[in-house]
Amino acid sequence: MNPALTPEDTAFIRSLVLFEDASIIAFNKPSGLSSQGGRIKAHTLDDLLFAFARSSGNRPRLIHRLDRDTSGVILTARTKPAAGFLGKAMMGRRFRKTYLALVAPGAPEPAGGVIEAPLRREEIGRESYMKVSAADHPDAESAVTRYRTLARSPVAALVECQPQTGRMHQLRVHLASLGRPIAGDARYGGALMLAGAPVPRLMLHAARLSFPHPDGGTTTIEAPLPADMAAMLASLGLALPTPA
């Protein structure tokens, strides 16, 4: 059903566009906006895509999701062929996703490496959780994450993560399994205060997405660090490395 979008809704979703052409639109999703199907009675990103609907009423299609409180790059396809192409590329693990996470306390040990820890879903009430699982559990799903520490202090660290698989809450659970949950992640034990200041939200940002473009070649899209996360890093004396 086509939701009624106000001019403010339309201006908002258009302000999030990072890249667009005839086949795709990439957005910089803010924290707090559900990708789709949230229980909260508010517009989701999927609803707001009607601002780009064609005369046929067809809107762009989401190719993947981000958790509601995760910010950063999210990709949509403007046409059915583009959606099919990108869906196959995603299934074939040809997408390269890079996230930035603020973890505490301090840097993980080792500071970089590969986390290979199967995950399984648990339902508690109306909430779904993921937990590290024995590989031989009937519900276990393989999950692999590459990570490296970019900046550190005794209090917290900035970690770059590249999931090799796409399990729900994968980065959140994998980092928590190292004893370094993501700051602001109340579900998986993340710090809610750092250096005497409240953590405003889940400190996880989808910073970069590289993928095969439906029209050929590889496209890389980056989303700048949100102001709230940049401010938190600055307050902790953690700086993003400058490109060489």
mmCIF file of C-alpha atoms in Angstrom:
data_model
loop_
_atom_site.group_PDB
_atom_site.id
_atom_site.type_symbol
_atom_site.label_atom_id
_atom_site.label_comp_id
_atom_site.label_asym_id
_atom_site.label_seq_id
_atom_site.Cartn_x
_atom_site.Cartn_y
_atom_site.Cartn_z
ATOM 1 C CA MET A 1 0.000 0.000 0.000
ATOM 2 C CA ASN A 2 1.287 3.408 -0.945
ATOM 3 C CA PRO A 3 1.643 5.457 2.270
ATOM 4 C CA ALA A 4 0.718 9.130 2.206
ATOM 5 C CA LEU A 5 4.018 10.989 2.169
ATOM 6 C CA THR A 6 4.164 14.629 3.156
ATOM 7 C CA PRO A 7 6.421 17.121 1.344
ATOM 8 C CA GLU A 8 8.645 16.906 4.439
ATOM 9 C CA ASP A 9 8.874 13.104 4.073
ATOM 10 C CA THR A 10 9.846 13.463 0.427
ATOM 11 C CA ALA A 11 12.443 16.149 1.171
ATOM 12 C CA PHE A 12 13.854 13.973 3.969
ATOM 13 C CA ILE A 13 14.325 10.833 1.872
ATOM 14 C CA ARG A 14 15.803 12.841 -1.008
ATOM 15 C CA SER A 15 18.294 14.409 1.415
ATOM 16 C CA LEU A 16 19.620 10.915 2.208
ATOM 17 C CA VAL A 17 20.630 10.084 -1.391
ATOM 18 C CA LEU A 18 24.343 9.294 -1.738
ATOM 19 C CA PHE A 19 24.262 8.124 -5.358
ATOM 20 C CA GLU A 20 21.686 7.497 -8.046
ATOM 21 C CA ASP A 21 21.526 6.554 -11.693
ATOM 22 C CA ALA A 22 19.026 4.765 -13.944
ATOM 23 C CA SER A 23 19.528 1.414 -12.157
ATOM 24 C CA ILE A 24 20.221 2.093 -8.472
ATOM 25 C CA ILE A 25 19.802 4.559 -5.623
ATOM 26 C CA ALA A 26 22.027 4.397 -2.530
ATOM 27 C CA PHE A 27 21.016 6.131 0.682
ATOM 28 C CA ASN A 28 22.743 7.190 3.897
ATOM 29 C CA LYS A 29 20.286 5.717 6.395
ATOM 30 C CA PRO A 30 20.219 7.519 9.735
ATOM 31 C CA SER A 31 20.112 5.644 13.021
ATOM 32 C CA GLY A 32 16.540 5.176 14.257
ATOM 33 C CA LEU A 33 14.966 4.619 10.822
ATOM 34 C CA SER A 34 13.828 1.029 10.221
ATOM 35 C CA SER A 35 14.706 -0.434 6.841
ATOM 36 C CA GLN A 36 11.284 -2.059 6.564
ATOM 37 C CA GLY A 37 8.553 -3.758 8.529
ATOM 38 C CA GLY A 38 9.225 -2.193 11.896
ATOM 39 C CA ARG A 39 6.625 -2.565 14.662
ATOM 40 C CA ILE A 40 6.833 1.140 15.430
ATOM 41 C CA LYS A 41 4.015 3.024 13.713
ATOM 42 C CA ALA A 42 6.196 5.351 11.699
ATOM 43 C CA HIS A 43 7.434 5.436 8.141
ATOM 44 C CA THR A 44 10.208 2.995 7.310
ATOM 45 C CA LEU A 45 12.835 3.546 4.617
ATOM 46 C CA ASP A 46 10.847 1.125 2.456
ATOM 47 C CA ASP A 47 7.749 3.338 2.829
ATOM 48 C CA LEU A 48 9.710 6.472 1.978
ATOM 49 C CA LEU A 49 10.894 4.900 -1.278
ATOM 50 C CA PHE A 50 7.457 5.724 -2.706
ATOM 51 C CA ALA A 51 8.881 9.228 -3.164
ATOM 52 C CA PHE A 52 10.798 7.698 -6.101
ATOM 53 C CA ALA A 53 7.908 5.626 -7.491
ATOM 54 C CA ARG A 54 7.450 5.482 -11.237
ATOM 55 C CA SER A 55 4.147 6.272 -12.940
ATOM 56 C CA SER A 56 3.364 2.533 -12.686
ATOM 57 C CA GLY A 57 3.525 2.877 -8.903
ATOM 58 C CA ASN A 58 6.628 0.693 -8.664
ATOM 59 C CA ARG A 59 9.139 2.018 -6.138
ATOM 60 C CA PRO A 60 12.827 1.116 -5.797
ATOM 61 C CA ARG A 61 13.461 -2.233 -4.102
ATOM 62 C CA LEU A 62 15.673 -2.692 -1.046
ATOM 63 C CA ILE A 63 18.583 -5.031 -1.795
ATOM 64 C CA HIS A 64 19.624 -5.525 1.838
ATOM 65 C CA ARG A 65 18.773 -4.198 5.296
ATOM 66 C CA LEU A 66 20.472 -2.441 8.154
ATOM 67 C CA ASP A 67 19.346 -2.747 11.775
ATOM 68 C CA ARG A 68 17.132 0.165 12.835
ATOM 69 C CA ASP A 69 19.839 1.742 14.995
ATOM 70 C CA THR A 70 22.692 1.182 12.506
ATOM 71 C CA SER A 71 23.499 4.106 10.204
ATOM 72 C CA GLY A 72 25.112 4.157 6.771
ATOM 73 C CA VAL A 73 24.984 2.931 3.183
ATOM 74 C CA ILE A 74 21.914 1.026 2.052
ATOM 75 C CA LEU A 75 21.259 0.081 -1.571
ATOM 76 C CA THR A 76 18.084 -0.061 -3.652
ATOM 77 C CA ALA A 77 17.372 -1.080 -7.244
ATOM 78 C CA ARG A 78 15.182 1.076 -9.484
ATOM 79 C CA THR A 79 14.241 -1.714 -11.900
ATOM 80 C CA LYS A 80 13.291 -5.378 -11.648
ATOM 81 C CA PRO A 81 16.313 -6.528 -13.739
ATOM 82 C CA ALA A 82 18.672 -4.500 -11.549
ATOM 83 C CA ALA A 83 17.079 -6.007 -8.414
ATOM 84 C CA GLY A 84 17.517 -9.520 -9.817
ATOM 85 C CA PHE A 85 21.146 -8.878 -10.752
ATOM 86 C CA LEU A 86 22.026 -7.380 -7.374
ATOM 87 C CA GLY A 87 20.157 -10.086 -5.483
ATOM 88 C CA LYS A 88 22.208 -12.763 -7.240
ATOM 89 C CA ALA A 89 25.426 -10.820 -6.592
ATOM 90 C CA MET A 90 24.508 -10.595 -2.900
ATOM 91 C CA MET A 91 23.781 -14.330 -2.723
ATOM 92 C CA GLY A 92 27.099 -14.974 -4.472
ATOM 93 C CA ARG A 93 28.875 -12.904 -1.787
ATOM 94 C CA ARG A 94 30.134 -10.377 -4.306
ATOM 95 C CA PHE A 95 29.214 -7.436 -2.054
ATOM 96 C CA ARG A 96 31.982 -6.004 0.132
ATOM 97 C CA LYS A 97 30.616 -4.283 3.235
ATOM 98 C CA THR A 98 32.779 -2.237 5.589
ATOM 99 C CA TYR A 99 31.479 -1.066 8.963
ATOM 100 C CA LEU A 100 32.905 1.118 11.704
ATOM 101 C CA ALA A 101 32.120 0.177 15.297
ATOM 102 C CA LEU A 102 32.980 1.849 18.598
ATOM 103 C CA VAL A 103 33.628 -0.875 21.161
ATOM 104 C CA ALA A 104 34.481 -0.921 24.853
ATOM 105 C CA PRO A 105 36.378 -1.457 27.074
ATOM 106 C CA GLY A 106 39.511 -0.802 25.001
ATOM 107 C CA ALA A 107 40.629 -2.673 21.908
ATOM 108 C CA PRO A 108 39.839 -6.332 21.193
ATOM 109 C CA GLU A 109 42.594 -8.917 21.701
ATOM 110 C CA PRO A 110 44.013 -9.651 19.248
ATOM 111 C CA ALA A 111 43.649 -6.204 17.673
ATOM 112 C CA GLY A 112 42.735 -7.729 14.334
ATOM 113 C CA GLY A 113 41.847 -11.054 12.799
ATOM 114 C CA VAL A 114 38.952 -13.242 11.748
ATOM 115 C CA ILE A 115 36.042 -14.263 13.946
ATOM 116 C CA GLU A 116 34.572 -17.608 12.901
ATOM 117 C CA ALA A 117 31.742 -18.304 15.305
ATOM 118 C CA PRO A 118 28.473 -19.936 14.188
ATOM 119 C CA LEU A 119 25.296 -18.155 15.296
ATOM 120 C CA ARG A 120 21.745 -19.237 16.004
ATOM 121 C CA ARG A 121 18.543 -17.324 16.593
ATOM 122 C CA GLU A 122 16.615 -17.340 19.856
ATOM 123 C CA GLU A 123 13.168 -15.877 20.434
ATOM 124 C CA ILE A 124 12.551 -14.251 23.808
ATOM 125 C CA GLY A 125 9.006 -12.918 23.921
ATOM 126 C CA ARG A 126 8.551 -10.840 20.767
ATOM 127 C CA GLU A 127 12.271 -10.164 20.410
ATOM 128 C CA SER A 128 14.787 -12.099 18.331
ATOM 129 C CA TYR A 129 18.350 -12.503 19.542
ATOM 130 C CA MET A 130 21.403 -14.165 18.043
ATOM 131 C CA LYS A 131 23.943 -16.071 20.086
ATOM 132 C CA VAL A 132 27.187 -17.890 19.428
ATOM 133 C CA SER A 133 26.381 -21.536 18.891
ATOM 134 C CA ALA A 134 28.099 -24.898 18.712
ATOM 135 C CA ALA A 135 28.732 -25.694 15.051
ATOM 136 C CA ASP A 136 26.844 -28.991 15.316
ATOM 137 C CA HIS A 137 23.646 -27.392 16.677
ATOM 138 C CA PRO A 138 20.782 -28.033 14.217
ATOM 139 C CA ASP A 139 19.983 -24.290 14.025
ATOM 140 C CA ALA A 140 23.597 -23.084 13.730
ATOM 141 C CA GLU A 141 24.479 -20.830 10.798
ATOM 142 C CA SER A 142 28.099 -20.229 9.796
ATOM 143 C CA ALA A 143 29.238 -16.647 10.414
ATOM 144 C CA VAL A 144 32.596 -15.066 9.591
ATOM 145 C CA THR A 145 33.794 -11.506 10.294
ATOM 146 C CA ARG A 146 37.139 -9.873 9.495
ATOM 147 C CA TYR A 147 38.102 -7.010 11.781
ATOM 148 C CA ARG A 148 40.966 -4.646 12.597
ATOM 149 C CA THR A 149 41.458 -1.943 15.217
ATOM 150 C CA LEU A 150 41.863 1.548 13.721
ATOM 151 C CA ALA A 151 42.261 3.598 16.924
ATOM 152 C CA ARG A 152 42.332 2.751 20.617
ATOM 153 C CA SER A 153 42.358 4.161 24.107
ATOM 154 C CA PRO A 154 42.092 2.487 27.515
ATOM 155 C CA VAL A 155 38.358 3.250 27.461
ATOM 156 C CA ALA A 156 37.276 2.304 23.941
ATOM 157 C CA ALA A 157 38.409 1.497 20.416
ATOM 158 C CA LEU A 158 37.315 2.134 16.839
ATOM 159 C CA VAL A 159 37.136 -1.130 14.917
ATOM 160 C CA GLU A 160 36.640 -1.720 11.189
ATOM 161 C CA CYS A 161 34.587 -4.835 10.407
ATOM 162 C CA GLN A 162 33.952 -6.672 7.151
ATOM 163 C CA PRO A 163 31.308 -9.378 7.467
ATOM 164 C CA GLN A 164 31.938 -12.300 5.121
ATOM 165 C CA THR A 165 28.451 -13.654 5.817
ATOM 166 C CA GLY A 166 25.178 -11.829 6.379
ATOM 167 C CA ARG A 167 23.628 -13.132 9.581
ATOM 168 C CA MET A 168 21.265 -11.046 11.696
ATOM 169 C CA HIS A 169 23.149 -8.980 14.315
ATOM 170 C CA GLN A 170 26.368 -10.707 13.212
ATOM 171 C CA LEU A 171 28.815 -7.901 13.971
ATOM 172 C CA ARG A 172 27.104 -7.087 17.256
ATOM 173 C CA VAL A 173 27.296 -10.674 18.531
ATOM 174 C CA HIS A 174 30.777 -11.386 17.152
ATOM 175 C CA LEU A 175 32.310 -8.311 18.789
ATOM 176 C CA ALA A 176 30.497 -9.088 22.043
ATOM 177 C CA SER A 177 31.970 -12.604 21.868
ATOM 178 C CA LEU A 178 35.449 -11.007 22.080
ATOM 179 C CA GLY A 179 34.396 -9.177 25.230
ATOM 180 C CA ARG A 180 34.175 -5.900 23.286
ATOM 181 C CA PRO A 181 30.484 -5.269 22.584
ATOM 182 C CA ILE A 182 29.531 -2.240 20.512
ATOM 183 C CA ALA A 183 28.888 0.860 22.610
ATOM 184 C CA GLY A 184 25.202 1.645 22.964
ATOM 185 C CA ASP A 185 24.143 -1.951 22.256
ATOM 186 C CA ALA A 186 21.929 -2.664 25.254
ATOM 187 C CA ARG A 187 20.786 -5.977 23.747
ATOM 188 C CA TYR A 188 24.283 -7.494 23.676
ATOM 189 C CA GLY A 189 25.911 -5.841 26.680
ATOM 190 C CA GLY A 190 27.366 -2.677 25.136
ATOM 191 C CA ALA A 191 28.426 0.248 27.321
ATOM 192 C CA LEU A 192 25.703 2.876 27.755
ATOM 193 C CA MET A 193 28.144 5.419 29.252
ATOM 194 C CA LEU A 194 31.696 6.178 28.097
ATOM 195 C CA ALA A 195 34.074 8.590 29.835
ATOM 196 C CA GLY A 196 31.147 9.947 31.846
ATOM 197 C CA ALA A 197 28.973 10.706 28.823
ATOM 198 C CA PRO A 198 25.863 8.806 27.689
ATOM 199 C CA VAL A 199 26.201 6.831 24.459
ATOM 200 C CA PRO A 200 23.399 8.213 22.240
ATOM 201 C CA ARG A 201 22.706 5.044 20.247
ATOM 202 C CA LEU A 202 24.244 1.882 18.791
ATOM 203 C CA MET A 203 27.688 3.027 17.595
ATOM 204 C CA LEU A 204 27.705 1.029 14.358
ATOM 205 C CA HIS A 205 27.984 2.637 10.912
ATOM 206 C CA ALA A 206 27.935 1.044 7.451
ATOM 207 C CA ALA A 207 30.732 3.165 6.022
ATOM 208 C CA ARG A 208 31.378 1.613 2.610
ATOM 209 C CA LEU A 209 29.701 -0.719 0.122
ATOM 210 C CA SER A 210 31.385 -2.126 -3.001
ATOM 211 C CA PHE A 211 29.366 -4.219 -5.431
ATOM 212 C CA PRO A 212 29.080 -5.183 -9.103
ATOM 213 C CA HIS A 213 26.891 -2.611 -10.877
ATOM 214 C CA PRO A 214 24.024 -3.969 -13.006
ATOM 215 C CA ASP A 215 25.370 -1.972 -15.963
ATOM 216 C CA GLY A 216 28.938 -3.256 -15.550
ATOM 217 C CA GLY A 217 32.005 -2.604 -13.441
ATOM 218 C CA THR A 218 32.289 -2.249 -9.688
ATOM 219 C CA THR A 219 30.736 0.629 -7.773
ATOM 220 C CA THR A 220 31.906 1.777 -4.339
ATOM 221 C CA ILE A 221 29.740 4.071 -2.225
ATOM 222 C CA GLU A 222 30.776 5.634 1.066
ATOM 223 C CA ALA A 223 28.697 7.275 3.788
ATOM 224 C CA PRO A 224 30.326 9.920 5.978
ATOM 225 C CA LEU A 225 30.501 9.286 9.694
ATOM 226 C CA PRO A 226 27.352 10.666 11.404
ATOM 227 C CA ALA A 227 27.782 13.692 13.661
ATOM 228 C CA ASP A 228 26.813 11.830 16.854
ATOM 229 C CA MET A 229 29.386 9.096 16.268
ATOM 230 C CA ALA A 230 32.090 11.580 15.206
ATOM 231 C CA ALA A 231 31.460 13.601 18.365
ATOM 232 C CA MET A 232 31.714 10.492 20.551
ATOM 233 C CA LEU A 233 35.009 9.495 18.923
ATOM 234 C CA ALA A 234 36.387 13.015 19.366
ATOM 235 C CA SER A 235 35.400 13.063 23.042
ATOM 236 C CA LEU A 236 37.336 9.817 23.530
ATOM 237 C CA GLY A 237 40.387 11.022 21.600
ATOM 238 C CA LEU A 238 39.880 8.439 18.857
ATOM 239 C CA ALA A 239 40.539 9.576 15.289
ATOM 240 C CA LEU A 240 39.885 7.903 11.956
ATOM 241 C CA PRO A 241 43.185 7.170 10.205
ATOM 242 C CA THR A 242 43.809 9.566 7.330
ATOM 243 C CA PRO A 243 44.070 7.904 3.902
ATOM 244 C CA ALA A 244 47.638 7.421 2.698
#
